[in-house]
């Protein structure tokens, strides 16, 4: 499996708190734990040529993991179109935390993907609401994070194909924190935790979810459908 972890890599350059938590960048931290499963992992960032997502790179990518926050508008539309096409062709996409507002996720969802938020060191409890789903393998009934940014409903996304996690925050809010979709031949997993000023991506249970998510969205060897005007497979004649 070929995985690319994409990140803006802006907070790490401008915020010493983030740089201290993630000295190799958020993308580096995620790539490091994915490599533990002997997955072929590379990284790409916003300021690289073509944001590191050239046609050649994407053609070889089975799963793209996306983290973004403050520079969504700087992602070129032509690159978004390129990623969108690859998802329709079967490339898996894992969308993390504030990448709910990325151009690619909003394009795939067809909605604003807006929500409520509060950065106030809230305790978060992520409840597993679909324990039969492969993404929850190896987990208990919930994951508890002592400090995270609050995201609250209403989350303006289409009804998920499958709702995997529902978060509760100590301020009283709830949030659909793990949701899956299919677009074309591609599978998408949105997973909420991961604010840049918290060491969330070092949490072993969070790592388990992302590892499981990468495996779940990975492409299957299924036939590619034919569209458009076609000839009949059989000629039916009356006797």
Short mmCIF file of C-alpha atoms in Angstrom, two decimals:
data_model
loop_
_atom_site.label_atom_id
_atom_site.label_comp_id
_atom_site.label_asym_id
_atom_site.label_seq_id
_atom_site.Cartn_x
_atom_site.Cartn_y
_atom_site.Cartn_z
CA UNK A 1 0.00 0.00 0.00
CA UNK A 2 1.30 3.45 -0.95
CA UNK A 3 0.21 6.18 1.49
CA UNK A 4 0.85 9.93 1.26
CA UNK A 5 0.36 12.09 4.38
CA UNK A 6 -0.39 15.68 3.36
CA UNK A 7 -0.13 18.66 5.72
CA UNK A 8 -0.04 22.43 5.40
CA UNK A 9 3.04 22.49 7.65
CA UNK A 10 2.39 26.12 8.54
CA UNK A 11 1.63 26.01 12.28
CA UNK A 12 4.85 24.11 12.86
CA UNK A 13 6.81 26.99 11.29
CA UNK A 14 5.09 29.85 13.10
CA UNK A 15 3.88 28.52 16.46
CA UNK A 16 6.60 27.37 18.90
CA UNK A 17 4.05 25.33 20.88
CA UNK A 18 3.18 23.29 17.81
CA UNK A 19 6.83 23.02 16.78
CA UNK A 20 7.68 21.66 20.23
CA UNK A 21 4.89 19.06 20.14
CA UNK A 22 5.51 18.03 16.52
CA UNK A 23 9.19 18.70 15.71
CA UNK A 24 8.88 16.66 12.50
CA UNK A 25 5.55 18.26 11.65
CA UNK A 26 2.10 16.76 12.10
CA UNK A 27 2.65 14.92 8.82
CA UNK A 28 5.90 13.46 10.17
CA UNK A 29 4.26 12.24 13.36
CA UNK A 30 1.43 10.54 11.45
CA UNK A 31 3.81 9.04 8.89
CA UNK A 32 5.99 7.61 11.67
CA UNK A 33 3.25 5.59 13.32
CA UNK A 34 1.81 4.44 9.99
CA UNK A 35 5.24 3.04 9.12
CA UNK A 36 5.01 0.76 12.16
CA UNK A 37 2.60 -1.38 10.13
CA UNK A 38 5.14 -1.72 7.32
CA UNK A 39 3.14 0.60 5.09
CA UNK A 40 5.00 2.53 2.39
CA UNK A 41 4.54 6.15 3.53
CA UNK A 42 5.70 9.45 2.10
CA UNK A 43 4.73 13.03 2.99
CA UNK A 44 3.77 16.14 1.05
CA UNK A 45 3.21 19.73 2.16
CA UNK A 46 1.53 22.87 0.91
CA UNK A 47 4.65 24.82 -0.04
CA UNK A 48 6.12 22.11 -2.26
CA UNK A 49 5.73 22.38 -6.02
CA UNK A 50 2.15 21.40 -6.89
CA UNK A 51 1.71 20.97 -3.10
CA UNK A 52 3.66 17.72 -3.44
CA UNK A 53 0.69 16.16 -5.23
CA UNK A 54 1.86 15.83 -8.81
CA UNK A 55 -0.03 13.64 -11.26
CA UNK A 56 2.74 11.04 -10.96
CA UNK A 57 2.57 11.01 -7.14
CA UNK A 58 -1.21 10.70 -7.06
CA UNK A 59 -1.24 8.00 -9.72
CA UNK A 60 0.89 5.84 -7.41
CA UNK A 61 -1.04 6.73 -4.23
CA UNK A 62 -3.49 4.23 -2.73
CA UNK A 63 -4.46 6.36 0.28
CA UNK A 64 -4.11 10.09 0.89
CA UNK A 65 -4.24 11.38 4.49
CA UNK A 66 -5.10 15.11 4.66
CA UNK A 67 -4.53 17.61 7.52
CA UNK A 68 -5.20 21.31 6.98
CA UNK A 69 -6.32 24.31 9.00
CA UNK A 70 -5.29 27.89 8.28
CA UNK A 71 -4.42 27.80 4.58
CA UNK A 72 -7.27 25.96 2.88
CA UNK A 73 -7.68 28.78 0.34
CA UNK A 74 -4.04 28.46 -0.75
CA UNK A 75 -4.58 24.97 -2.15
CA UNK A 76 -4.81 25.40 -5.91
CA UNK A 77 -8.09 24.43 -7.51
CA UNK A 78 -6.34 22.39 -10.20
CA UNK A 79 -4.74 20.23 -7.50
CA UNK A 80 -8.12 19.81 -5.81
CA UNK A 81 -9.59 18.64 -9.12
CA UNK A 82 -6.69 16.22 -9.50
CA UNK A 83 -7.24 14.72 -6.05
CA UNK A 84 -11.01 14.61 -6.59
CA UNK A 85 -10.59 12.61 -9.79
CA UNK A 86 -8.28 10.13 -8.09
CA UNK A 87 -10.82 9.57 -5.32
CA UNK A 88 -13.50 8.87 -7.91
CA UNK A 89 -11.10 6.39 -9.52
CA UNK A 90 -10.61 4.55 -6.23
CA UNK A 91 -7.93 6.30 -4.15
CA UNK A 92 -8.82 6.29 -0.45
CA UNK A 93 -8.98 9.57 1.49
CA UNK A 94 -8.62 10.06 5.26
CA UNK A 95 -9.61 13.59 6.33
CA UNK A 96 -8.38 14.71 9.76
CA UNK A 97 -9.62 17.35 12.20
CA UNK A 98 -9.93 20.83 10.65
CA UNK A 99 -9.52 19.43 7.15
CA UNK A 100 -13.32 19.22 7.30
CA UNK A 101 -13.04 22.72 5.82
CA UNK A 102 -10.57 21.78 3.09
CA UNK A 103 -11.53 22.37 -0.51
CA UNK A 104 -11.33 18.68 -1.34
CA UNK A 105 -13.63 17.55 1.50
CA UNK A 106 -16.20 20.26 0.76
CA UNK A 107 -16.15 19.35 -2.92
CA UNK A 108 -16.70 15.67 -2.15
CA UNK A 109 -19.46 16.43 0.37
CA UNK A 110 -21.22 19.16 -1.63
CA UNK A 111 -22.00 21.15 1.55
CA UNK A 112 -20.38 23.91 3.63
CA UNK A 113 -18.99 21.40 6.19
CA UNK A 114 -19.32 24.16 8.81
CA UNK A 115 -19.63 23.58 12.58
CA UNK A 116 -19.30 25.12 16.05
CA UNK A 117 -15.90 25.14 17.78
CA UNK A 118 -14.24 26.19 21.02
CA UNK A 119 -10.55 26.03 21.91
CA UNK A 120 -10.78 25.64 25.68
CA UNK A 121 -9.02 22.46 26.83
CA UNK A 122 -12.22 20.44 26.84
CA UNK A 123 -12.22 16.78 27.81
CA UNK A 124 -13.47 14.69 24.90
CA UNK A 125 -14.99 11.24 24.99
CA UNK A 126 -15.27 9.55 21.58
CA UNK A 127 -17.94 6.88 21.81
CA UNK A 128 -17.84 3.94 19.42
CA UNK A 129 -21.33 3.82 17.91
CA UNK A 130 -20.60 1.11 15.34
CA UNK A 131 -18.55 -1.58 17.11
CA UNK A 132 -18.92 -3.90 14.11
CA UNK A 133 -16.95 -1.60 11.83
CA UNK A 134 -13.32 -2.53 10.98
CA UNK A 135 -12.17 1.01 11.85
CA UNK A 136 -13.01 0.30 15.52
CA UNK A 137 -10.96 -2.90 15.74
CA UNK A 138 -8.79 -2.98 18.88
CA UNK A 139 -10.75 -0.30 20.74
CA UNK A 140 -12.94 -0.32 23.83
CA UNK A 141 -16.31 1.41 24.10
CA UNK A 142 -14.79 4.88 23.92
CA UNK A 143 -11.57 6.89 23.66
CA UNK A 144 -11.00 9.62 26.24
CA UNK A 145 -8.83 12.66 25.52
CA UNK A 146 -8.07 14.94 28.47
CA UNK A 147 -7.64 18.05 26.31
CA UNK A 148 -8.93 18.75 22.82
CA UNK A 149 -10.56 21.50 20.82
CA UNK A 150 -14.35 21.27 20.91
CA UNK A 151 -16.29 20.73 17.70
CA UNK A 152 -20.07 20.85 18.04
CA UNK A 153 -23.21 20.19 16.05
CA UNK A 154 -24.64 21.12 13.75
CA UNK A 155 -21.96 19.70 11.45
CA UNK A 156 -23.08 20.55 7.91
CA UNK A 157 -22.23 17.31 6.15
CA UNK A 158 -24.43 14.85 4.27
CA UNK A 159 -25.78 11.97 6.32
CA UNK A 160 -22.81 9.58 6.59
CA UNK A 161 -22.89 6.20 4.92
CA UNK A 162 -21.70 4.93 8.30
CA UNK A 163 -21.36 6.82 11.58
CA UNK A 164 -18.45 5.33 13.54
CA UNK A 165 -17.77 7.75 16.42
CA UNK A 166 -19.85 10.27 18.35
CA UNK A 167 -18.00 12.72 20.61
CA UNK A 168 -19.15 14.22 23.89
CA UNK A 169 -17.37 17.28 25.31
CA UNK A 170 -17.42 18.47 28.92
CA UNK A 171 -19.12 21.69 27.80
CA UNK A 172 -22.12 19.55 26.86
CA UNK A 173 -21.76 19.48 23.08
CA UNK A 174 -21.79 16.37 20.91
CA UNK A 175 -20.28 15.85 17.45
CA UNK A 176 -20.22 13.25 14.69
CA UNK A 177 -16.49 12.61 14.91
CA UNK A 178 -16.05 9.58 12.69
CA UNK A 179 -17.94 9.22 9.42
CA UNK A 180 -17.47 7.29 6.20
CA UNK A 181 -18.55 7.96 2.64
CA UNK A 182 -18.14 6.51 -0.82
CA UNK A 183 -17.68 8.67 -3.88
CA UNK A 184 -17.23 6.85 -7.18
CA UNK A 185 -14.91 3.93 -6.43
CA UNK A 186 -13.20 5.81 -3.59
CA UNK A 187 -13.84 5.52 0.14
CA UNK A 188 -13.54 8.48 2.55
CA UNK A 189 -13.10 8.51 6.32
CA UNK A 190 -13.43 11.74 8.31
CA UNK A 191 -11.95 11.64 11.84
CA UNK A 192 -12.23 14.69 14.10
CA UNK A 193 -9.45 14.70 16.80
CA UNK A 194 -6.10 16.37 16.15
CA UNK A 195 -5.90 20.06 17.06
CA UNK A 196 -2.35 21.23 16.50
CA UNK A 197 -1.64 22.46 20.05
CA UNK A 198 -2.40 19.08 21.65
CA UNK A 199 -0.31 15.87 21.36
CA UNK A 200 -3.34 13.92 20.12
CA UNK A 201 -1.50 12.05 17.37
CA UNK A 202 0.76 10.39 19.95
CA UNK A 203 -2.26 8.76 21.60
CA UNK A 204 -2.11 5.03 20.81
CA UNK A 205 -5.87 4.65 20.44
CA UNK A 206 -6.05 7.58 18.03
CA UNK A 207 -3.19 6.01 16.10
CA UNK A 208 -5.12 2.73 15.98
CA UNK A 209 -8.14 4.47 14.48
CA UNK A 210 -6.08 6.18 11.79
CA UNK A 211 -4.23 2.97 10.95
CA UNK A 212 -7.54 1.12 10.68
CA UNK A 213 -8.99 3.95 8.64
CA UNK A 214 -6.11 3.88 6.16
CA UNK A 215 -6.60 0.14 5.69
CA UNK A 216 -10.36 0.49 5.32
CA UNK A 217 -10.25 3.20 2.63
CA UNK A 218 -7.52 1.46 0.64
CA UNK A 219 -8.59 0.52 -2.90
CA UNK A 220 -10.09 -2.85 -3.68
CA UNK A 221 -9.46 -4.75 -6.91
CA UNK A 222 -12.94 -4.26 -8.29
CA UNK A 223 -13.94 -3.78 -11.93
CA UNK A 224 -14.10 -0.28 -13.37
CA UNK A 225 -17.57 0.36 -14.81
CA UNK A 226 -18.14 1.42 -18.39
CA UNK A 227 -20.26 4.53 -18.93
CA UNK A 228 -21.87 6.12 -21.94
CA UNK A 229 -23.41 4.62 -25.07
CA UNK A 230 -22.63 0.90 -25.37
CA UNK A 231 -23.59 -1.96 -27.65
CA UNK A 232 -25.83 -4.74 -26.36
CA UNK A 233 -23.96 -7.69 -24.86
CA UNK A 234 -26.48 -10.09 -26.36
CA UNK A 235 -28.82 -9.90 -29.30
CA UNK A 236 -32.28 -11.09 -28.28
CA UNK A 237 -34.37 -12.47 -31.14
CA UNK A 238 -37.85 -13.90 -31.23
CA UNK A 239 -38.24 -17.50 -32.32
#
